[in-house]
PDB file of C-alpha atoms in Angstrom:
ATOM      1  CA  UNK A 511       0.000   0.000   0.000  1.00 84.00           C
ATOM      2  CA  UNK A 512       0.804   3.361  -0.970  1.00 84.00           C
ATOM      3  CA  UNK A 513       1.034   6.535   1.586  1.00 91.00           C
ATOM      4  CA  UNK A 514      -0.093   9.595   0.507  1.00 89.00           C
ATOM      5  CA  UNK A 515       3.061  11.567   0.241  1.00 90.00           C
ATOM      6  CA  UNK A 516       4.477   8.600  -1.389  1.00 88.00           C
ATOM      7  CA  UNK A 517       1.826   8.954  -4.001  1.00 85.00           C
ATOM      8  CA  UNK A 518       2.210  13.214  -3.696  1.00 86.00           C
ATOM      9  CA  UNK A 519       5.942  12.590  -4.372  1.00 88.00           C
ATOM     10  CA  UNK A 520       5.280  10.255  -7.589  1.00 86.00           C
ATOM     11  CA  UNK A 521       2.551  12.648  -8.939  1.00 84.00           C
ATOM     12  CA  UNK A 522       5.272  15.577  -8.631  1.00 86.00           C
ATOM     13  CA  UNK A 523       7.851  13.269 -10.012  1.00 87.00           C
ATOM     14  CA  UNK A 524       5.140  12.579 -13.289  1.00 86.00           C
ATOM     15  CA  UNK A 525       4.411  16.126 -13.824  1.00 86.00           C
ATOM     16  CA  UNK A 526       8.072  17.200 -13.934  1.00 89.00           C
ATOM     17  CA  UNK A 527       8.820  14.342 -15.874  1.00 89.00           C
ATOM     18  CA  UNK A 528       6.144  15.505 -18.675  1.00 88.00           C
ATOM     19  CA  UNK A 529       7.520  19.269 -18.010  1.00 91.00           C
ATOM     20  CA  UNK A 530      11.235  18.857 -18.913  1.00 91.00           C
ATOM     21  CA  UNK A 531      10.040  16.569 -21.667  1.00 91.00           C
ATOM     22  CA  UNK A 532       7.739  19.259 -23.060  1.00 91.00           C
ATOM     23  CA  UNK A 533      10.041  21.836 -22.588  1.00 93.00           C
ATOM     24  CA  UNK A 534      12.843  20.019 -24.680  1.00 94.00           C
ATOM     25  CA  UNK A 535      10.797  18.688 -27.380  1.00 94.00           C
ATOM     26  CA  UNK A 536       8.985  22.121 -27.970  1.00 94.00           C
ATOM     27  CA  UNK A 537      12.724  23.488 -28.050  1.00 95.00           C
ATOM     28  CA  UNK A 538      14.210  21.193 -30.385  1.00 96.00           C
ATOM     29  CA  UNK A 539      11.583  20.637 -33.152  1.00 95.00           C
ATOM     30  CA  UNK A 540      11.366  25.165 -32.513  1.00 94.00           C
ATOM     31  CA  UNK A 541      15.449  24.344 -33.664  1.00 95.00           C
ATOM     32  CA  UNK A 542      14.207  21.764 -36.684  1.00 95.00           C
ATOM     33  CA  UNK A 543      11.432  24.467 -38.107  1.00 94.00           C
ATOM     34  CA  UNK A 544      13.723  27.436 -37.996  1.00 93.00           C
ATOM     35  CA  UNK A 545      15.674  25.672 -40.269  1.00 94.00           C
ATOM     36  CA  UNK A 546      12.962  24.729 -42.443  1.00 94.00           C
ATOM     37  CA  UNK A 547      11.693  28.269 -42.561  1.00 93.00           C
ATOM     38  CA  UNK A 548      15.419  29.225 -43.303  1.00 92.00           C
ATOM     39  CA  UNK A 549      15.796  27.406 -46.125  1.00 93.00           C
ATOM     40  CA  UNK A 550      12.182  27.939 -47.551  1.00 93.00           C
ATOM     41  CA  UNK A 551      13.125  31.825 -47.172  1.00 92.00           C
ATOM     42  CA  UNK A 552      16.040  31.411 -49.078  1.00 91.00           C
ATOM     43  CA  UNK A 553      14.740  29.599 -51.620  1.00 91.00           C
ATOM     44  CA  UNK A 554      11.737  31.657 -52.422  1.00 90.00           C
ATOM     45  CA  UNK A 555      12.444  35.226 -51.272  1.00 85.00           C
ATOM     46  CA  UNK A 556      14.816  37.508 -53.133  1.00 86.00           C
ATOM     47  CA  UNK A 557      17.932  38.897 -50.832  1.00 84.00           C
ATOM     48  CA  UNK A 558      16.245  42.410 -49.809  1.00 85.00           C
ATOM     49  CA  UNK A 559      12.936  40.520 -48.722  1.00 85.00           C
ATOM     50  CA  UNK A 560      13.870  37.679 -46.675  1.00 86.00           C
ATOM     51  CA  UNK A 561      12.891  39.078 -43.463  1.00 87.00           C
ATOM     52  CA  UNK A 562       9.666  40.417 -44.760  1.00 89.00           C
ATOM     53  CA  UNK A 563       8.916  36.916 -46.001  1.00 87.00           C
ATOM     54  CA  UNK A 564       9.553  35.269 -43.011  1.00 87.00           C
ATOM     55  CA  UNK A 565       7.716  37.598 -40.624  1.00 85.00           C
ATOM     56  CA  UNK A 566       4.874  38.398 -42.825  1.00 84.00           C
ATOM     57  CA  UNK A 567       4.417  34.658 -44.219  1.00 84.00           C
ATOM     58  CA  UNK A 568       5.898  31.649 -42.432  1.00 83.00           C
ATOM     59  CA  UNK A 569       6.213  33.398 -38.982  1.00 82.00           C
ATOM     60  CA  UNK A 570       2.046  33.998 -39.221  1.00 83.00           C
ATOM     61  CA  UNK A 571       0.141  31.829 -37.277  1.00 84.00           C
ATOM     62  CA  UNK A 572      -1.931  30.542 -39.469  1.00 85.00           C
ATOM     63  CA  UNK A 573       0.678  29.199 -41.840  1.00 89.00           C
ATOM     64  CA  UNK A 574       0.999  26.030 -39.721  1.00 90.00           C
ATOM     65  CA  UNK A 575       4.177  23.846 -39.931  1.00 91.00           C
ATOM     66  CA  UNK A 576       2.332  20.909 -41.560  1.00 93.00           C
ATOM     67  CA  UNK A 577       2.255  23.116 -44.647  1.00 93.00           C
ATOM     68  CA  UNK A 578       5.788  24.410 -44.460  1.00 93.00           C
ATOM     69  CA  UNK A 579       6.702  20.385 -44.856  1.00 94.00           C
ATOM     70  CA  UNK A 580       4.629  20.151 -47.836  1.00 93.00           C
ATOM     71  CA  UNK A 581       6.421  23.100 -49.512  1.00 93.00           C
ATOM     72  CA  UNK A 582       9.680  21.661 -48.242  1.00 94.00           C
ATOM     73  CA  UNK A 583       8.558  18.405 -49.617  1.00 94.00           C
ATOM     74  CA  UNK A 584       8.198  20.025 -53.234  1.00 94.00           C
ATOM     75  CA  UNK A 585      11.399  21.764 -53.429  1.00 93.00           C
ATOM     76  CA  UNK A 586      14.061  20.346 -55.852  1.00 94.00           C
ATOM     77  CA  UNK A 587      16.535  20.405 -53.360  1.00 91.00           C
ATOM     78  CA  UNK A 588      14.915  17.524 -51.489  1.00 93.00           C
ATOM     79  CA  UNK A 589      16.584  14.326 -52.573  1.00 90.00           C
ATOM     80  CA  UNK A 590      14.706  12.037 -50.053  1.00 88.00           C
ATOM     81  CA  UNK A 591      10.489  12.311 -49.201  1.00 89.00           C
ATOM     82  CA  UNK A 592      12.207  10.388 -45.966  1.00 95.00           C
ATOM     83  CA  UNK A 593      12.910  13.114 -44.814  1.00 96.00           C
ATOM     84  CA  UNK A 594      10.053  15.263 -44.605  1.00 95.00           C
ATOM     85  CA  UNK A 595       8.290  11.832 -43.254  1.00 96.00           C
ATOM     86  CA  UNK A 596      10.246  11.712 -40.752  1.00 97.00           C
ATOM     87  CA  UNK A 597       9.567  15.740 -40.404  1.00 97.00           C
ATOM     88  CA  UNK A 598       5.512  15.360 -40.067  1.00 96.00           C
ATOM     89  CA  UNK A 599       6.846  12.135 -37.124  1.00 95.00           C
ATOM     90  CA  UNK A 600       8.639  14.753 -35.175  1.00 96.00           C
ATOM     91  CA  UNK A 601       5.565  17.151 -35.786  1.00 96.00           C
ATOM     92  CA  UNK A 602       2.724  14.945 -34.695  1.00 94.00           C
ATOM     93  CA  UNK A 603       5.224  13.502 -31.349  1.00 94.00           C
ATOM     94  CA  UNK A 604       5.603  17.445 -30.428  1.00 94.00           C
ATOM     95  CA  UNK A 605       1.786  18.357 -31.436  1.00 92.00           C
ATOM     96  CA  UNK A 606       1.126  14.868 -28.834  1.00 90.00           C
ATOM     97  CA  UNK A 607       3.427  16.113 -26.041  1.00 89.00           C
ATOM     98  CA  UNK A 608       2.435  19.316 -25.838  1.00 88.00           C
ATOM     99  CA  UNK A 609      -1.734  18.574 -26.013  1.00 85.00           C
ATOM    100  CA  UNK A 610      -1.457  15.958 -23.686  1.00 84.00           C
ATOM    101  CA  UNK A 611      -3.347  15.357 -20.767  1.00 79.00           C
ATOM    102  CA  UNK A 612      -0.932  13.867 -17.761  1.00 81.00           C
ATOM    103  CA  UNK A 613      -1.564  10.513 -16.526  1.00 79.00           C
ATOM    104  CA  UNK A 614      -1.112   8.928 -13.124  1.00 75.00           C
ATOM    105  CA  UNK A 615       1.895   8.717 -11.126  1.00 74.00           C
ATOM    106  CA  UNK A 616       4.138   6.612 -13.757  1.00 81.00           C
ATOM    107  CA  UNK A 617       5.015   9.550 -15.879  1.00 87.00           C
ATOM    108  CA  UNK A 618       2.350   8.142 -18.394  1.00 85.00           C
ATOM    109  CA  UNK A 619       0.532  10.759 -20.743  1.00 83.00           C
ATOM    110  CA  UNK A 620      -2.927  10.259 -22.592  1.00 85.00           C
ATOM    111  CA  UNK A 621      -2.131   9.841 -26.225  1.00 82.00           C
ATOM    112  CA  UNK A 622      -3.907  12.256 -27.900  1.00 79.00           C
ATOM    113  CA  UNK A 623      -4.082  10.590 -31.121  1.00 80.00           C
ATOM    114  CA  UNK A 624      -4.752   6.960 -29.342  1.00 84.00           C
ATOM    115  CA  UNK A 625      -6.542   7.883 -26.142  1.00 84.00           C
ATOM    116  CA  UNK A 626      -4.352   5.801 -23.857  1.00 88.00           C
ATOM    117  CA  UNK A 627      -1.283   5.790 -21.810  1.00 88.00           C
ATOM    118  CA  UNK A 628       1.771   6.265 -22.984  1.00 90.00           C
ATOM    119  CA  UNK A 629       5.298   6.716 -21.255  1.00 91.00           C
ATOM    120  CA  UNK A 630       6.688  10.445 -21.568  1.00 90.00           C
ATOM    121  CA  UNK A 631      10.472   8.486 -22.166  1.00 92.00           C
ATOM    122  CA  UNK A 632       8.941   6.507 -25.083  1.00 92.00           C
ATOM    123  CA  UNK A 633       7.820   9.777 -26.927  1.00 92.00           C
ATOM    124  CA  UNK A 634      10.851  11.176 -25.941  1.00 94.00           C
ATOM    125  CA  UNK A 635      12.619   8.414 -27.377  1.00 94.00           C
ATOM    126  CA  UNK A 636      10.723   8.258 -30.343  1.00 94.00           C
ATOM    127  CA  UNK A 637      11.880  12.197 -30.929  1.00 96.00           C
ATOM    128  CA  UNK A 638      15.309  12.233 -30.380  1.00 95.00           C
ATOM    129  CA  UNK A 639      15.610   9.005 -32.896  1.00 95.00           C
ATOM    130  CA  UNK A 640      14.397  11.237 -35.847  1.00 96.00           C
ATOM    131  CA  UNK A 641      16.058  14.875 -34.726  1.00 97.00           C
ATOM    132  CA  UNK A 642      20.044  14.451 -35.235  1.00 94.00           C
ATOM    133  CA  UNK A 643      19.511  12.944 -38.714  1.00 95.00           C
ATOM    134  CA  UNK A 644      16.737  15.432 -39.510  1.00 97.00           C
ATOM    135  CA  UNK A 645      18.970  18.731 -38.330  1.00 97.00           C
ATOM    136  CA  UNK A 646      21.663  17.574 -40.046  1.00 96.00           C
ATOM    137  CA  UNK A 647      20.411  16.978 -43.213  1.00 96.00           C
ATOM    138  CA  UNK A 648      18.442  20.254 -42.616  1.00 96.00           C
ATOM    139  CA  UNK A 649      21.882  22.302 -42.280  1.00 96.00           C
ATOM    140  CA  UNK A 650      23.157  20.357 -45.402  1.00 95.00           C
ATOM    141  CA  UNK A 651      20.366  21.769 -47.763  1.00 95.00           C
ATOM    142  CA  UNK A 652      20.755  25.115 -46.250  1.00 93.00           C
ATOM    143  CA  UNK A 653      24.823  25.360 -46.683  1.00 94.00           C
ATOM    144  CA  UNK A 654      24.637  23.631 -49.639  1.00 92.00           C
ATOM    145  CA  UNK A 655      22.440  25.313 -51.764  1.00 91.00           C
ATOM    146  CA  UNK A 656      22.721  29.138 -50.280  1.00 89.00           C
ATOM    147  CA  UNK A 657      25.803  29.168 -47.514  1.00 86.00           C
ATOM    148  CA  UNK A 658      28.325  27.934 -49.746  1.00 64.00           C
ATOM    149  CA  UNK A 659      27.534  29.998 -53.355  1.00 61.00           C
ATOM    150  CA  UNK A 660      30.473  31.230 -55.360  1.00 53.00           C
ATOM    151  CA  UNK A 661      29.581  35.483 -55.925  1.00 47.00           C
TER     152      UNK A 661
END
């Protein structure tokens, strides 16, 4: 049998659990779409408008980052649809986390896609799998095609 600051102490445990793995999630697939939105910029916005593009267009709120994929998906520079697949994975594991609804004392959220438990590490897990080889393919399109240009 459980005592009730036993149970206090593994409810805390849970929520901080689901708060440091919100909190790093939400700050590295922020990393993975400002690279996105970098190279979309570059692609489509001529030199002098670049920051007007990305404020007025892909920074809006209603431009949501499942369509930013899709545009990313259609540019010639994308050799692989793996990787904007594995793009709308880190999307709908972040879009999960954060609209989540704790659960229990196991650092368990509801699924929001499923509607059952499911351990914060295994998201986590899940995450981290796709993000190195997603960034750094990411940074190779960008330096690639507009870092490295001879003037």
């Amino acid at each position: 049998m459980i005592t009730r600051e036993e149970f206090l102490k593994k409810l805390v445990e849970s929520q901080e659990s689901l708060k440091r793995a919100r909190g790093e999630i939400l700050q590295r697939f922020n990393e993975i779409e400002n690279l996105v939105t970098a190279i979309l910029t570059a692609y489509y916005a001529k030199a002098d408008k670049q920051s007007e593009f990305t404020f007025n267009f892909l920074g809006d709120s209603s431009i949501p980052t499942s369509a930013k994929i899709n545009v990313l998906a259609k540019l010639p520079l994308i050799k692989s649809l793996q990787l904007c697949t594995n793009l709308k994975q880190m999307s709908n594991i972040r879009n999960n986390i954060v609209h989540s609804t704790p659960f229990g004392t196991e650092k368990q959220i509801i699924n929001s896609k499923t509607g059952k438990p499911t351990k914060i590490e295994e998201l986590e897990r899940e995450f981290n799998k796709f993000y190195n080889v997603v960034a750094a393919e990411l940074e190779k399109i960008l330096f690639d095609n507009f870092c490295n240009q001879k003037s």
